[in-house]
PDB file of C-alpha atoms and ligand atoms in Angstrom:
ATOM      1  CA  MET A   1      15.036 -11.584 -18.629  1.00 52.00           C
ATOM      2  CA  LEU A   2      13.445  -9.952 -15.587  1.00 57.00           C
ATOM      3  CA  ALA A   3      15.062 -10.211 -12.152  1.00 59.00           C
ATOM      4  CA  ARG A   4      13.673 -13.025 -10.003  1.00 71.00           C
ATOM      5  CA  GLN A   5      13.580 -10.945  -6.844  1.00 83.00           C
ATOM      6  CA  ILE A   6      11.835  -7.659  -6.366  1.00 94.00           C
ATOM      7  CA  THR A   7      13.850  -4.950  -4.656  1.00 96.00           C
ATOM      8  CA  LYS A   8      11.896  -1.827  -5.622  1.00 98.00           C
ATOM      9  CA  ALA A   9       8.515  -0.677  -4.389  1.00 98.00           C
ATOM     10  CA  VAL A  10       6.294   2.231  -5.361  1.00 98.00           C
ATOM     11  CA  ILE A  11       4.063   3.748  -2.701  1.00 98.00           C
ATOM     12  CA  PRO A  12       1.552   6.149  -4.271  1.00 97.00           C
ATOM     13  CA  ALA A  13       0.727   8.778  -1.660  1.00 96.00           C
ATOM     14  CA  ALA A  14      -0.345  11.760  -3.737  1.00 95.00           C
ATOM     15  CA  GLY A  15      -4.109  11.358  -3.378  1.00 92.00           C
ATOM     16  CA  LEU A  16      -6.208  14.145  -1.920  1.00 90.00           C
ATOM     17  CA  GLY A  17      -7.654  12.121   0.947  1.00 91.00           C
ATOM     18  CA  THR A  18     -11.093  13.658   0.588  1.00 93.00           C
ATOM     19  CA  ARG A  19     -12.748  10.928   2.671  1.00 94.00           C
ATOM     20  CA  PHE A  20     -10.774  12.094   5.674  1.00 94.00           C
ATOM     21  CA  LEU A  21     -11.348  15.846   5.496  1.00 94.00           C
ATOM     22  CA  PRO A  22     -10.833  18.093   7.365  1.00 94.00           C
ATOM     23  CA  ALA A  23      -7.947  16.102   8.933  1.00 92.00           C
ATOM     24  CA  THR A  24      -6.284  15.910   5.518  1.00 92.00           C
ATOM     25  CA  LYS A  25      -6.736  19.581   4.623  1.00 91.00           C
ATOM     26  CA  ALA A  26      -3.146  20.492   5.497  1.00 90.00           C
ATOM     27  CA  SER A  27      -1.531  17.171   6.432  1.00 92.00           C
ATOM     28  CA  PRO A  28      -1.130  13.994   4.399  1.00 94.00           C
ATOM     29  CA  LYS A  29      -3.505  11.172   5.296  1.00 94.00           C
ATOM     30  CA  GLU A  30      -0.525   8.794   5.074  1.00 95.00           C
ATOM     31  CA  MET A  31       0.854  10.568   8.170  1.00 96.00           C
ATOM     32  CA  LEU A  32      -2.213   9.869  10.333  1.00 96.00           C
ATOM     33  CA  PRO A  33      -0.898   7.843  13.278  1.00 96.00           C
ATOM     34  CA  LEU A  34      -2.011   4.354  14.236  1.00 96.00           C
ATOM     35  CA  VAL A  35      -1.038   4.459  17.926  1.00 96.00           C
ATOM     36  CA  ASP A  36       2.473   5.941  17.516  1.00 94.00           C
ATOM     37  CA  LYS A  37       3.496   5.349  13.895  1.00 96.00           C
ATOM     38  CA  PRO A  38       2.154   7.035  10.777  1.00 97.00           C
ATOM     39  CA  LEU A  39       0.212   4.798   8.372  1.00 97.00           C
ATOM     40  CA  ILE A  40       2.928   4.972   5.740  1.00 97.00           C
ATOM     41  CA  GLN A  41       5.567   3.647   8.153  1.00 97.00           C
ATOM     42  CA  TYR A  42       3.562   0.424   8.557  1.00 97.00           C
ATOM     43  CA  VAL A  43       3.508   0.114   4.778  1.00 98.00           C
ATOM     44  CA  VAL A  44       7.242   0.801   4.432  1.00 98.00           C
ATOM     45  CA  GLU A  45       7.997  -1.766   7.156  1.00 97.00           C
ATOM     46  CA  GLU A  46       5.894  -4.296   5.269  1.00 97.00           C
ATOM     47  CA  ALA A  47       7.854  -3.627   2.075  1.00 98.00           C
ATOM     48  CA  VAL A  48      11.185  -3.958   3.865  1.00 97.00           C
ATOM     49  CA  SER A  49      10.095  -7.257   5.452  1.00 96.00           C
ATOM     50  CA  ALA A  50       9.593  -8.571   1.904  1.00 96.00           C
ATOM     51  CA  GLY A  51      13.171  -7.725   0.855  1.00 96.00           C
ATOM     52  CA  ILE A  52      12.530  -4.315  -0.696  1.00 97.00           C
ATOM     53  CA  THR A  53      15.577  -2.037  -0.553  1.00 97.00           C
ATOM     54  CA  HIS A  54      14.459   0.894  -2.747  1.00 98.00           C
ATOM     55  CA  ILE A  55      11.272   2.775  -1.982  1.00 98.00           C
ATOM     56  CA  ILE A  56       9.804   5.306  -4.369  1.00 98.00           C
ATOM     57  CA  ILE A  57       7.102   7.418  -2.794  1.00 98.00           C
ATOM     58  CA  ILE A  58       4.788   9.373  -5.089  1.00 97.00           C
ATOM     59  CA  THR A  59       3.961  12.638  -3.383  1.00 96.00           C
ATOM     60  CA  GLY A  60       2.192  15.844  -4.228  1.00 92.00           C
ATOM     61  CA  ARG A  61       1.385  19.215  -2.766  1.00 88.00           C
ATOM     62  CA  GLY A  62       1.109  19.259   1.026  1.00 87.00           C
ATOM     63  CA  LYS A  63       2.978  15.963   1.430  1.00 91.00           C
ATOM     64  CA  ARG A  64       6.337  17.302   2.672  1.00 92.00           C
ATOM     65  CA  ALA A  65       5.860  15.679   6.091  1.00 95.00           C
ATOM     66  CA  ILE A  66       6.306  12.251   4.461  1.00 96.00           C
ATOM     67  CA  GLU A  67       9.797  13.180   3.227  1.00 96.00           C
ATOM     68  CA  ASP A  68      10.742  14.636   6.607  1.00 94.00           C
ATOM     69  CA  HIS A  69       9.546  11.489   8.370  1.00 95.00           C
ATOM     70  CA  PHE A  70      11.895   9.200   6.432  1.00 96.00           C
ATOM     71  CA  ASP A  71      14.818  11.645   6.600  1.00 93.00           C
ATOM     72  CA  ILE A  72      17.415  12.021   9.356  1.00 90.00           C
ATOM     73  CA  SER A  73      16.299  14.453  12.052  1.00 85.00           C
ATOM     74  CA  PHE A  74      19.669  15.620  13.289  1.00 85.00           C
ATOM     75  CA  GLU A  75      18.505  18.369  15.676  1.00 87.00           C
ATOM     76  CA  LEU A  76      15.860  16.153  17.278  1.00 88.00           C
ATOM     77  CA  GLU A  77      18.322  13.281  17.742  1.00 87.00           C
ATOM     78  CA  GLU A  78      20.888  15.664  19.310  1.00 87.00           C
ATOM     79  CA  SER A  79      18.350  17.155  21.662  1.00 90.00           C
ATOM     80  CA  LEU A  80      17.142  13.682  22.730  1.00 89.00           C
ATOM     81  CA  LYS A  81      20.776  12.721  23.383  1.00 87.00           C
ATOM     82  CA  GLN A  82      21.273  15.749  25.608  1.00 89.00           C
ATOM     83  CA  LYS A  83      18.167  14.797  27.562  1.00 89.00           C
ATOM     84  CA  GLY A  84      19.519  11.285  28.147  1.00 89.00           C
ATOM     85  CA  LYS A  85      17.061   9.752  25.658  1.00 88.00           C
ATOM     86  CA  GLU A  86      19.677   8.408  23.263  1.00 87.00           C
ATOM     87  CA  ALA A  87      17.836   5.126  22.662  1.00 87.00           C
ATOM     88  CA  LEU A  88      14.789   7.006  21.401  1.00 87.00           C
ATOM     89  CA  GLY A  89      17.045   9.002  19.066  1.00 88.00           C
ATOM     90  CA  GLN A  90      18.546   5.765  17.735  1.00 87.00           C
ATOM     91  CA  ASP A  91      15.044   4.395  17.070  1.00 87.00           C
ATOM     92  CA  LEU A  92      14.307   7.511  15.029  1.00 89.00           C
ATOM     93  CA  ARG A  93      17.532   7.087  13.061  1.00 90.00           C
ATOM     94  CA  LYS A  94      16.480   3.530  12.143  1.00 93.00           C
ATOM     95  CA  ILE A  95      13.400   4.883  10.337  1.00 94.00           C
ATOM     96  CA  SER A  96      15.602   6.674   7.801  1.00 93.00           C
ATOM     97  CA  GLU A  97      17.887   3.663   7.456  1.00 94.00           C
ATOM     98  CA  MET A  98      15.159   1.132   6.603  1.00 96.00           C
ATOM     99  CA  ALA A  99      15.647   1.573   2.853  1.00 97.00           C
ATOM    100  CA  ASP A 100      16.813   3.987   0.155  1.00 97.00           C
ATOM    101  CA  PHE A 101      13.983   6.462  -0.243  1.00 97.00           C
ATOM    102  CA  CYS A 102      13.274   8.642  -3.226  1.00 96.00           C
ATOM    103  CA  TYR A 103      10.360  10.831  -4.115  1.00 97.00           C
ATOM    104  CA  VAL A 104       8.582  11.719  -7.308  1.00 97.00           C
ATOM    105  CA  ARG A 105       6.061  14.490  -7.338  1.00 96.00           C
ATOM    106  CA  GLN A 106       2.775  13.947  -9.114  1.00 96.00           C
ATOM    107  CA  SER A 107       1.910  17.519  -9.993  1.00 90.00           C
ATOM    108  CA  GLU A 108      -1.816  16.808 -10.261  1.00 91.00           C
ATOM    109  CA  ALA A 109      -3.792  13.968  -8.659  1.00 91.00           C
ATOM    110  CA  ARG A 110      -4.641  12.275 -11.969  1.00 94.00           C
ATOM    111  CA  GLY A 111      -5.412   8.858 -10.579  1.00 95.00           C
ATOM    112  CA  LEU A 112      -3.594   5.801  -9.288  1.00 96.00           C
ATOM    113  CA  GLY A 113      -2.470   4.722 -12.775  1.00 97.00           C
ATOM    114  CA  HIS A 114      -0.903   8.125 -13.403  1.00 97.00           C
ATOM    115  CA  ALA A 115       0.783   8.056  -9.973  1.00 97.00           C
ATOM    116  CA  ILE A 116       2.445   4.723 -10.814  1.00 98.00           C
ATOM    117  CA  LEU A 117       3.473   5.989 -14.242  1.00 97.00           C
ATOM    118  CA  CYS A 118       5.400   8.772 -12.455  1.00 97.00           C
ATOM    119  CA  ALA A 119       7.840   6.072 -11.192  1.00 97.00           C
ATOM    120  CA  LYS A 120       8.662   4.762 -14.680  1.00 97.00           C
ATOM    121  CA  ASN A 121      12.199   6.162 -14.954  1.00 96.00           C
ATOM    122  CA  LEU A 122      13.181   5.048 -11.464  1.00 96.00           C
ATOM    123  CA  ILE A 123      11.947   1.492 -11.944  1.00 96.00           C
ATOM    124  CA  GLY A 124      13.705   0.831 -15.240  1.00 91.00           C
ATOM    125  CA  ASP A 125      13.567  -2.747 -16.430  1.00 93.00           C
ATOM    126  CA  GLU A 126      12.674  -4.571 -13.216  1.00 94.00           C
ATOM    127  CA  PRO A 127       9.577  -6.095 -11.688  1.00 96.00           C
ATOM    128  CA  PHE A 128       8.363  -3.995  -8.774  1.00 98.00           C
ATOM    129  CA  ALA A 129       5.842  -3.900  -5.969  1.00 98.00           C
ATOM    130  CA  VAL A 130       3.084  -1.341  -5.459  1.00 98.00           C
ATOM    131  CA  LEU A 131       1.710  -0.776  -1.964  1.00 98.00           C
ATOM    132  CA  LEU A 132      -1.050   1.732  -1.351  1.00 96.00           C
ATOM    133  CA  GLY A 133      -0.057   4.131   1.397  1.00 87.00           C
ATOM    134  CA  ASP A 134      -3.301   3.886   3.353  1.00 88.00           C
ATOM    135  CA  ASP A 135      -4.004   0.147   3.140  1.00 93.00           C
ATOM    136  CA  ILE A 136      -2.916  -1.584   6.331  1.00 96.00           C
ATOM    137  CA  ILE A 137      -2.703  -5.378   6.342  1.00 96.00           C
ATOM    138  CA  ASP A 138      -1.888  -7.133   9.581  1.00 95.00           C
ATOM    139  CA  HIS A 139      -0.465 -10.663   9.520  1.00 95.00           C
ATOM    140  CA  GLN A 140       2.527 -12.521  10.932  1.00 94.00           C
ATOM    141  CA  THR A 141       3.925 -13.004   7.416  1.00 96.00           C
ATOM    142  CA  SER A 142       3.443  -9.617   5.819  1.00 97.00           C
ATOM    143  CA  ALA A 143       1.161  -9.327   2.794  1.00 97.00           C
ATOM    144  CA  LEU A 144       3.983  -8.356   0.441  1.00 98.00           C
ATOM    145  CA  GLN A 145       6.215 -11.111   1.782  1.00 97.00           C
ATOM    146  CA  GLN A 146       3.464 -13.635   0.975  1.00 97.00           C
ATOM    147  CA  MET A 147       3.230 -12.226  -2.554  1.00 97.00           C
ATOM    148  CA  ALA A 148       6.991 -11.925  -3.128  1.00 96.00           C
ATOM    149  CA  GLU A 149       7.421 -15.637  -2.377  1.00 95.00           C
ATOM    150  CA  ILE A 150       4.838 -16.491  -5.022  1.00 95.00           C
ATOM    151  CA  TYR A 151       6.363 -14.094  -7.541  1.00 95.00           C
ATOM    152  CA  GLU A 152       9.792 -15.652  -7.083  1.00 93.00           C
ATOM    153  CA  ARG A 153       8.322 -19.042  -8.012  1.00 91.00           C
ATOM    154  CA  ASN A 154       5.906 -17.932 -10.743  1.00 91.00           C
ATOM    155  CA  GLN A 155       7.515 -14.864 -12.334  1.00 92.00           C
ATOM    156  CA  ALA A 156       4.094 -13.542 -13.309  1.00 95.00           C
ATOM    157  CA  PRO A 157       2.385 -10.281 -12.293  1.00 97.00           C
ATOM    158  CA  LEU A 158       0.342 -10.713  -9.158  1.00 97.00           C
ATOM    159  CA  ILE A 159      -2.557  -8.805  -7.640  1.00 98.00           C
ATOM    160  CA  GLY A 160      -3.449  -9.019  -3.963  1.00 97.00           C
ATOM    161  CA  VAL A 161      -7.144  -9.728  -3.394  1.00 97.00           C
ATOM    162  CA  GLN A 162      -9.474 -10.551  -0.534  1.00 95.00           C
ATOM    163  CA  ARG A 163     -12.967 -12.000  -0.502  1.00 95.00           C
ATOM    164  CA  VAL A 164     -15.586  -9.394   0.329  1.00 95.00           C
ATOM    165  CA  PRO A 165     -19.260  -9.758   1.304  1.00 95.00           C
ATOM    166  CA  ALA A 166     -21.773  -9.350  -1.543  1.00 94.00           C
ATOM    167  CA  SER A 167     -22.893  -6.025  -0.056  1.00 93.00           C
ATOM    168  CA  ASP A 168     -19.382  -4.583  -0.590  1.00 93.00           C
ATOM    169  CA  VAL A 169     -18.493  -5.591  -4.171  1.00 95.00           C
ATOM    170  CA  HIS A 170     -19.552  -2.178  -5.496  1.00 95.00           C
ATOM    171  CA  HIS A 171     -16.686  -0.532  -3.579  1.00 92.00           C
ATOM    172  CA  TYR A 172     -13.899  -2.513  -5.287  1.00 94.00           C
ATOM    173  CA  GLY A 173     -12.281  -3.692  -8.492  1.00 94.00           C
ATOM    174  CA  ILE A 174     -13.530  -7.299  -8.789  1.00 96.00           C
ATOM    175  CA  LEU A 175     -11.666 -10.135 -10.512  1.00 96.00           C
ATOM    176  CA  ASP A 176     -13.043 -12.153 -13.365  1.00 95.00           C
ATOM    177  CA  SER A 177     -10.840 -15.193 -12.909  1.00 94.00           C
ATOM    178  CA  GLU A 178     -10.478 -18.953 -12.795  1.00 91.00           C
ATOM    179  CA  SER A 179      -8.914 -21.111 -10.147  1.00 87.00           C
ATOM    180  CA  ALA A 180      -5.294 -22.077 -10.897  1.00 80.00           C
ATOM    181  CA  LEU A 181      -2.497 -23.944  -9.098  1.00 79.00           C
ATOM    182  CA  ASP A 182      -1.164 -22.972  -5.629  1.00 76.00           C
ATOM    183  CA  GLY A 183      -4.416 -21.271  -4.557  1.00 80.00           C
ATOM    184  CA  LEU A 184      -3.947 -18.602  -7.226  1.00 94.00           C
ATOM    185  CA  TYR A 185      -6.613 -17.248  -9.582  1.00 96.00           C
ATOM    186  CA  LYS A 186      -5.745 -16.708 -13.223  1.00 96.00           C
ATOM    187  CA  ILE A 187      -7.110 -13.311 -14.177  1.00 96.00           C
ATOM    188  CA  ASN A 188      -9.229 -13.027 -17.325  1.00 95.00           C
ATOM    189  CA  GLY A 189     -10.455  -9.528 -16.618  1.00 95.00           C
ATOM    190  CA  MET A 190     -11.565  -7.089 -13.951  1.00 94.00           C
ATOM    191  CA  VAL A 191     -14.658  -5.002 -13.365  1.00 93.00           C
ATOM    192  CA  GLU A 192     -14.348  -1.715 -11.491  1.00 90.00           C
ATOM    193  CA  LYS A 193     -16.982  -1.169  -8.797  1.00 92.00           C
ATOM    194  CA  PRO A 194     -19.660  -3.479 -10.297  1.00 94.00           C
ATOM    195  CA  SER A 195     -23.215  -3.867  -9.058  1.00 94.00           C
ATOM    196  CA  LEU A 196     -23.850  -7.192  -7.328  1.00 93.00           C
ATOM    197  CA  LYS A 197     -25.500  -8.494 -10.517  1.00 93.00           C
ATOM    198  CA  GLU A 198     -22.500  -7.594 -12.676  1.00 94.00           C
ATOM    199  CA  ALA A 199     -19.816  -8.800 -10.222  1.00 95.00           C
ATOM    200  CA  PRO A 200     -17.974 -11.802 -11.717  1.00 95.00           C
ATOM    201  CA  SER A 201     -16.738 -12.972  -8.259  1.00 95.00           C
ATOM    202  CA  ASP A 202     -16.246 -11.838  -4.670  1.00 95.00           C
ATOM    203  CA  LEU A 203     -12.475 -11.404  -5.128  1.00 96.00           C
ATOM    204  CA  ALA A 204     -11.757  -7.735  -4.491  1.00 96.00           C
ATOM    205  CA  VAL A 205      -8.535  -6.009  -5.474  1.00 96.00           C
ATOM    206  CA  ILE A 206      -6.802  -4.476  -2.442  1.00 94.00           C
ATOM    207  CA  GLY A 207      -3.733  -2.298  -2.304  1.00 93.00           C
ATOM    208  CA  ARG A 208      -0.886  -4.700  -3.082  1.00 97.00           C
ATOM    209  CA  TYR A 209       0.516  -5.539  -6.512  1.00 98.00           C
ATOM    210  CA  ILE A 210       3.631  -7.045  -8.068  1.00 98.00           C
ATOM    211  CA  LEU A 211       3.945  -5.657 -11.566  1.00 98.00           C
ATOM    212  CA  ILE A 212       6.286  -5.789 -14.536  1.00 97.00           C
ATOM    213  CA  PRO A 213       7.641  -2.784 -16.496  1.00 97.00           C
ATOM    214  CA  GLU A 214       5.312  -3.525 -19.425  1.00 97.00           C
ATOM    215  CA  ILE A 215       2.571  -1.917 -17.326  1.00 97.00           C
ATOM    216  CA  PHE A 216       4.128   1.504 -18.031  1.00 98.00           C
ATOM    217  CA  GLU A 217       3.589   1.229 -21.802  1.00 97.00           C
ATOM    218  CA  LEU A 218       0.004   0.192 -21.145  1.00 97.00           C
ATOM    219  CA  LEU A 219      -0.539   3.084 -18.735  1.00 97.00           C
ATOM    220  CA  GLU A 220       0.845   5.481 -21.353  1.00 97.00           C
ATOM    221  CA  LYS A 221      -1.742   4.202 -23.794  1.00 96.00           C
ATOM    222  CA  THR A 222      -4.610   4.295 -21.306  1.00 95.00           C
ATOM    223  CA  VAL A 223      -7.210   6.900 -22.193  1.00 93.00           C
ATOM    224  CA  PRO A 224      -7.960   9.124 -19.191  1.00 92.00           C
ATOM    225  CA  GLY A 225     -11.474   8.732 -17.837  1.00 84.00           C
ATOM    226  CA  LYS A 226     -13.604  10.766 -15.435  1.00 80.00           C
ATOM    227  CA  GLY A 227     -11.711  13.746 -13.919  1.00 82.00           C
ATOM    228  CA  ASN A 228      -8.880  13.197 -16.434  1.00 88.00           C
ATOM    229  CA  GLU A 229      -7.740  10.271 -14.242  1.00 93.00           C
ATOM    230  CA  ILE A 230      -5.701   7.354 -15.553  1.00 95.00           C
ATOM    231  CA  GLN A 231      -7.035   4.200 -13.958  1.00 93.00           C
ATOM    232  CA  LEU A 232      -4.641   1.404 -13.039  1.00 95.00           C
ATOM    233  CA  THR A 233      -7.468  -1.112 -13.561  1.00 94.00           C
ATOM    234  CA  ASP A 234      -7.711  -0.217 -17.267  1.00 94.00           C
ATOM    235  CA  ALA A 235      -4.017  -0.945 -17.824  1.00 96.00           C
ATOM    236  CA  LEU A 236      -4.193  -4.145 -15.741  1.00 96.00           C
ATOM    237  CA  LYS A 237      -7.066  -5.415 -17.907  1.00 95.00           C
ATOM    238  CA  GLU A 238      -4.842  -4.931 -20.966  1.00 96.00           C
ATOM    239  CA  LEU A 239      -1.923  -6.657 -19.249  1.00 97.00           C
ATOM    240  CA  ALA A 240      -4.142  -9.658 -18.482  1.00 96.00           C
ATOM    241  CA  LYS A 241      -4.795  -9.996 -22.232  1.00 95.00           C
ATOM    242  CA  ILE A 242      -1.114 -10.378 -23.116  1.00 95.00           C
ATOM    243  CA  ARG A 243       0.457 -11.967 -20.018  1.00 95.00           C
ATOM    244  CA  ASN A 244      -0.552 -14.577 -17.484  1.00 95.00           C
ATOM    245  CA  MET A 245      -1.514 -12.594 -14.434  1.00 97.00           C
ATOM    246  CA  TYR A 246      -2.758 -13.981 -11.136  1.00 97.00           C
ATOM    247  CA  GLY A 247      -4.820 -12.980  -8.135  1.00 97.00           C
ATOM    248  CA  TYR A 248      -3.621 -14.106  -4.723  1.00 97.00           C
ATOM    249  CA  VAL A 249      -5.869 -14.119  -1.664  1.00 96.00           C
ATOM    250  CA  ILE A 250      -3.790 -12.268   0.919  1.00 96.00           C
ATOM    251  CA  GLN A 251      -3.829 -13.699   4.434  1.00 95.00           C
ATOM    252  CA  GLY A 252      -4.399 -11.119   7.134  1.00 96.00           C
ATOM    253  CA  ASN A 253      -6.727  -8.448   8.451  1.00 96.00           C
ATOM    254  CA  ARG A 254      -6.915  -5.574   6.029  1.00 96.00           C
ATOM    255  CA  TYR A 255      -7.990  -2.046   6.909  1.00 96.00           C
ATOM    256  CA  ASP A 256      -8.719   0.790   4.506  1.00 94.00           C
ATOM    257  CA  ALA A 257      -7.246   3.375   6.839  1.00 95.00           C
ATOM    258  CA  GLY A 258      -7.995   6.188   4.370  1.00 93.00           C
ATOM    259  CA  ASP A 259     -11.623   5.735   5.400  1.00 93.00           C
ATOM    260  CA  LYS A 260     -12.742   6.954   8.832  1.00 95.00           C
ATOM    261  CA  LEU A 261     -14.323   3.695   9.993  1.00 96.00           C
ATOM    262  CA  GLY A 262     -11.447   1.610   8.603  1.00 95.00           C
ATOM    263  CA  PHE A 263      -9.025   3.890  10.423  1.00 97.00           C
ATOM    264  CA  LEU A 264     -10.860   3.487  13.739  1.00 97.00           C
ATOM    265  CA  LYS A 265     -10.865  -0.312  13.366  1.00 97.00           C
ATOM    266  CA  ALA A 266      -7.143  -0.306  12.557  1.00 97.00           C
ATOM    267  CA  THR A 267      -6.461   1.898  15.594  1.00 97.00           C
ATOM    268  CA  VAL A 268      -8.252  -0.547  17.899  1.00 97.00           C
ATOM    269  CA  ARG A 269      -6.389  -3.500  16.376  1.00 96.00           C
ATOM    270  CA  MET A 270      -2.960  -1.885  16.637  1.00 96.00           C
ATOM    271  CA  GLY A 271      -3.760  -0.512  20.110  1.00 97.00           C
ATOM    272  CA  LEU A 272      -4.616  -4.008  21.355  1.00 97.00           C
ATOM    273  CA  LYS A 273      -1.428  -5.415  19.796  1.00 95.00           C
ATOM    274  CA  ASN A 274       0.815  -2.734  21.303  1.00 95.00           C
ATOM    275  CA  LYS A 275       3.123  -4.294  23.861  1.00 94.00           C
ATOM    276  CA  ASP A 276       3.166  -1.285  26.199  1.00 94.00           C
ATOM    277  CA  LEU A 277      -0.481  -0.261  25.988  1.00 96.00           C
ATOM    278  CA  GLY A 278      -2.365  -3.363  24.815  1.00 96.00           C
ATOM    279  CA  GLU A 279      -3.446  -4.798  28.184  1.00 97.00           C
ATOM    280  CA  GLU A 280      -4.577  -1.496  29.621  1.00 97.00           C
ATOM    281  CA  PHE A 281      -6.380  -0.610  26.408  1.00 97.00           C
ATOM    282  CA  LYS A 282      -8.181  -3.960  26.439  1.00 96.00           C
ATOM    283  CA  THR A 283      -9.296  -3.372  30.043  1.00 96.00           C
ATOM    284  CA  TYR A 284     -10.564   0.044  29.020  1.00 97.00           C
ATOM    285  CA  LEU A 285     -12.484  -1.306  26.012  1.00 96.00           C
ATOM    286  CA  LYS A 286     -14.066  -4.019  28.182  1.00 95.00           C
ATOM    287  CA  SER A 287     -15.145  -1.386  30.683  1.00 95.00           C
ATOM    288  CA  LEU A 288     -17.201   0.449  28.078  1.00 94.00           C
ATOM    289  CA  SER A 289     -20.868  -0.394  28.477  1.00 80.00           C
ATOM    290  CA  LEU A 290     -21.663  -0.760  24.786  1.00 79.00           C
TER     291      LEU A 290
HETATM  292  P1  LIG B   1      -7.534   6.597  -2.885  1.00 74.67           P
HETATM  293  O1  LIG B   1      -8.678   6.873  -3.736  1.00 74.67           O
HETATM  294  O2  LIG B   1      -7.668   5.639  -1.749  1.00 74.67           O
HETATM  295  O3  LIG B   1      -6.915   7.886  -2.257  1.00 74.67           O
HETATM  296  O4  LIG B   1      -6.321   6.172  -3.812  1.00 74.67           O
HETATM  297  P2  LIG B   1      -7.379   9.375  -2.276  1.00 74.67           P
HETATM  298  O5  LIG B   1      -7.720   9.811  -3.641  1.00 74.67           O
HETATM  299  O6  LIG B   1      -6.295  10.115  -1.554  1.00 74.67           O
HETATM  300  O7  LIG B   1      -8.592   9.275  -1.279  1.00 74.67           O
HETATM  301  P3  LIG B   1     -10.055   9.853  -1.272  1.00 74.67           P
HETATM  302  O8  LIG B   1     -10.862   8.843  -2.033  1.00 74.67           O
HETATM  303  O9  LIG B   1     -10.039  11.217  -1.892  1.00 74.67           O
HETATM  304  O10 LIG B   1     -10.401   9.889   0.186  1.00 74.67           O
HETATM  305  C1  LIG B   1      -5.523   5.041  -3.574  1.00 74.67           C
HETATM  306  C2  LIG B   1      -4.061   5.409  -3.391  1.00 74.67           C
HETATM  307  O11 LIG B   1      -3.553   6.037  -4.552  1.00 74.67           O
HETATM  308  C3  LIG B   1      -2.938   7.265  -4.243  1.00 74.67           C
HETATM  309  C4  LIG B   1      -3.528   7.695  -2.910  1.00 74.67           C
HETATM  310  O12 LIG B   1      -2.610   8.496  -2.207  1.00 74.67           O
HETATM  311  C5  LIG B   1      -3.802   6.356  -2.231  1.00 74.67           C
HETATM  312  O13 LIG B   1      -2.664   5.876  -1.552  1.00 74.67           O
HETATM  313  N1  LIG B   1      -3.209   8.210  -5.342  1.00 74.67           N
HETATM  314  C6  LIG B   1      -4.468   8.365  -5.801  1.00 74.67           C
HETATM  315  C7  LIG B   1      -2.170   8.938  -5.880  1.00 74.67           C
HETATM  316  O14 LIG B   1      -0.995   8.812  -5.464  1.00 74.67           O
HETATM  317  N2  LIG B   1      -2.437   9.806  -6.883  1.00 74.67           N
HETATM  318  C8  LIG B   1      -3.685   9.980  -7.376  1.00 74.67           C
HETATM  319  O15 LIG B   1      -3.849  10.783  -8.314  1.00 74.67           O
HETATM  320  C9  LIG B   1      -4.727   9.251  -6.820  1.00 74.67           C
END
């Protein structure tokens, strides 16, 4: 019997970030800062708020900065202490203490499905969360916390979705589903990046999932597609055939911060929310004659 509570999360962060070149030529896109924290720290904080204690980050070439960020920085902390900035040093220490972090290297960017498969041995026989490292969702109750509460009641795999305008369905995986209890949608299938005519709904898959270990067997059987990539969607479609699986409409503002415009919007949002800078930033934005 699977555990009722999820304690492990996988954060795939091995993608090439081509939409954000040249910024991502030599640094990971997950380390781009929103105000003063890298994107991936927001995602880790979200996971921790949902009760996650073990975080498995899938990395690749050029992603060393992610490991350094969640590690202790002894020299920096010491030097801050000597400069009388001990509190700042303690804040840095807290970043490495948020959870147990481990890293698996995906030697080639062979798709999101392949990235998740890399975590198989570390997950073992437990349900687990997947959070995409560049998807930022802002809400009082974090997106994963909302989903974890549902999982604890339902014990069924869960996919985070949001409604998107008709003009955007071709950018997303779209659910083919029927309304079920508790505001959930029972998933019958999914269509990846459909045209408006082919789209079975306006429920778009965004970067939050609660999955069960069976997904690994299905990923292993998934035939690689374009670019030798293993698509998570293909394995999820198979899972929906053998298990009840649900879509949940996540509450909150979601930003695809791996996209330049999404990143700018997220920066404005987080800038306005920042307790030290928010007011001044708002005054500045209002002063712009747009
Ligand atoms: P994206 O498609 O958003 O990321 O994948 P990307 O490939 O880095 O970005 P672009 O399209 O080239 O700009 C969704 C998530 O899956 C991870 C990415 O790091 C991102 O968090 N991913 C993707 C992997 O870990 N490995 C892969 O092979 C592909």
